[in-house]
Amino acid sequence: MSVIHTKRNMVAAYEPLPEDLFVEVRIGTPSGRRVLLTKKIAEYETAVTWAREMADVMEHHIEVVPVTGPEYMHRNRSSIAHFMATLTDQEHGEVRSILVTAMGDLMRDSDDPEIRREAHGVLRQLRAIE
C-alpha cells in the first residue's frame, strides 16, 4: 500500500492484484464508507490521480481499493439488478450472449477448478447447458 500525503490530507492506495477487475475510490464518513468513483482496473493510475486531486477538499482520507469481479458484483447487486430490469429484450439477449461466451472462455482457459465450477454454474443458470 502506498500512502500519498497531500497538503491537508492523505490517500491510501492499495496495489492491484492479478485477479482485480475494478478500482474503487472510497472515503470514510460518519455514516460509513462511501464509494466516490469506480473505474476499470486498467484505469488504476487515473483513479489514484483523481483521489489525490480530491483529497484536500475532503474531510477524511481517501482510499483507492482494487476489487475483484465477485466483490464488485456483491457490493452492487441491487443497482445491477435495476440496470438489468431496464434493458430491452434485444439488449438482454446481447448481455446473455456476452455472458455465455465469457463463461465458456473461463471454463476452457482457467487453470482454477473453482472458477471453472462457478462458470459452469452460471451457464446452467442461463440455461446455456444442462
PDB file of N, CA, C and O in Angstrom, residues 76-88 91-92 95:
ATOM      1  N   ASN A  76     -22.669  -4.356  -5.480  1.00  0.00           N
ATOM      2  CA  ASN A  76     -23.543  -3.585  -6.366  1.00  0.00           C
ATOM      3  C   ASN A  76     -24.726  -4.386  -6.874  1.00  0.00           C
ATOM      4  O   ASN A  76     -25.326  -4.036  -7.892  1.00  0.00           O
ATOM      5  N   ARG A  77     -25.098  -5.429  -6.174  1.00  0.00           N
ATOM      6  CA  ARG A  77     -26.154  -6.343  -6.616  1.00  0.00           C
ATOM      7  C   ARG A  77     -27.456  -5.616  -6.956  1.00  0.00           C
ATOM      8  O   ARG A  77     -28.049  -5.854  -7.997  1.00  0.00           O
ATOM      9  N   SER A  78     -27.909  -4.708  -6.116  1.00  0.00           N
ATOM     10  CA  SER A  78     -29.206  -4.061  -6.358  1.00  0.00           C
ATOM     11  C   SER A  78     -29.157  -3.122  -7.562  1.00  0.00           C
ATOM     12  O   SER A  78     -30.087  -3.081  -8.361  1.00  0.00           O
ATOM     13  N   SER A  79     -28.067  -2.373  -7.739  1.00  0.00           N
ATOM     14  CA  SER A  79     -28.002  -1.475  -8.893  1.00  0.00           C
ATOM     15  C   SER A  79     -27.823  -2.260 -10.191  1.00  0.00           C
ATOM     16  O   SER A  79     -28.338  -1.854 -11.239  1.00  0.00           O
ATOM     17  N   ILE A  80     -27.135  -3.395 -10.143  1.00  0.00           N
ATOM     18  CA  ILE A  80     -27.006  -4.241 -11.327  1.00  0.00           C
ATOM     19  C   ILE A  80     -28.365  -4.829 -11.691  1.00  0.00           C
ATOM     20  O   ILE A  80     -28.756  -4.843 -12.866  1.00  0.00           O
ATOM     21  N   ALA A  81     -29.116  -5.283 -10.685  1.00  0.00           N
ATOM     22  CA  ALA A  81     -30.459  -5.829 -10.935  1.00  0.00           C
ATOM     23  C   ALA A  81     -31.368  -4.757 -11.525  1.00  0.00           C
ATOM     24  O   ALA A  81     -32.131  -5.025 -12.461  1.00  0.00           O
ATOM     25  N   HIS A  82     -31.269  -3.537 -11.001  1.00  0.00           N
ATOM     26  CA  HIS A  82     -32.074  -2.434 -11.540  1.00  0.00           C
ATOM     27  C   HIS A  82     -31.702  -2.156 -12.998  1.00  0.00           C
ATOM     28  O   HIS A  82     -32.577  -1.985 -13.847  1.00  0.00           O
ATOM     29  N   PHE A  83     -30.413  -2.128 -13.285  1.00  0.00           N
ATOM     30  CA  PHE A  83     -29.952  -1.906 -14.648  1.00  0.00           C
ATOM     31  C   PHE A  83     -30.476  -3.001 -15.577  1.00  0.00           C
ATOM     32  O   PHE A  83     -30.994  -2.712 -16.654  1.00  0.00           O
ATOM     33  N   MET A  84     -30.369  -4.248 -15.162  1.00  0.00           N
ATOM     34  CA  MET A  84     -30.820  -5.368 -15.999  1.00  0.00           C
ATOM     35  C   MET A  84     -32.323  -5.272 -16.262  1.00  0.00           C
ATOM     36  O   MET A  84     -32.785  -5.624 -17.344  1.00  0.00           O
ATOM     37  N   ALA A  85     -33.079  -4.790 -15.282  1.00  0.00           N
ATOM     38  CA  ALA A  85     -34.535  -4.677 -15.445  1.00  0.00           C
ATOM     39  C   ALA A  85     -34.927  -3.611 -16.465  1.00  0.00           C
ATOM     40  O   ALA A  85     -36.024  -3.649 -17.004  1.00  0.00           O
ATOM     41  N   THR A  86     -34.026  -2.677 -16.749  1.00  0.00           N
ATOM     42  CA  THR A  86     -34.338  -1.607 -17.695  1.00  0.00           C
ATOM     43  C   THR A  86     -33.971  -1.950 -19.141  1.00  0.00           C
ATOM     44  O   THR A  86     -34.272  -1.173 -20.044  1.00  0.00           O
ATOM     45  N   LEU A  87     -33.328  -3.101 -19.362  1.00  0.00           N
ATOM     46  CA  LEU A  87     -32.892  -3.466 -20.706  1.00  0.00           C
ATOM     47  C   LEU A  87     -34.054  -3.910 -21.585  1.00  0.00           C
ATOM     48  O   LEU A  87     -35.007  -4.519 -21.110  1.00  0.00           O
ATOM     49  N   THR A  88     -33.942  -3.609 -22.867  1.00  0.00           N
ATOM     50  CA  THR A  88     -34.913  -4.128 -23.832  1.00  0.00           C
ATOM     51  C   THR A  88     -34.632  -5.612 -24.040  1.00  0.00           C
ATOM     52  O   THR A  88     -33.579  -6.124 -23.628  1.00  0.00           O
ATOM     53  N   GLU A  91     -31.360  -5.966 -25.925  1.00  0.00           N
ATOM     54  CA  GLU A  91     -30.201  -5.711 -25.065  1.00  0.00           C
ATOM     55  C   GLU A  91     -29.980  -6.864 -24.096  1.00  0.00           C
ATOM     56  O   GLU A  91     -28.842  -7.261 -23.834  1.00  0.00           O
ATOM     57  N   HIS A  92     -31.078  -7.402 -23.573  1.00  0.00           N
ATOM     58  CA  HIS A  92     -30.989  -8.541 -22.667  1.00  0.00           C
ATOM     59  C   HIS A  92     -30.330  -9.724 -23.374  1.00  0.00           C
ATOM     60  O   HIS A  92     -29.469 -10.412 -22.810  1.00  0.00           O
ATOM     61  N   VAL A  95     -26.554  -9.094 -23.709  1.00  0.00           N
ATOM     62  CA  VAL A  95     -25.859  -9.325 -22.442  1.00  0.00           C
ATOM     63  C   VAL A  95     -25.731 -10.824 -22.187  1.00  0.00           C
ATOM     64  O   VAL A  95     -24.666 -11.317 -21.796  1.00  0.00           O
TER      65      VAL A  95
END
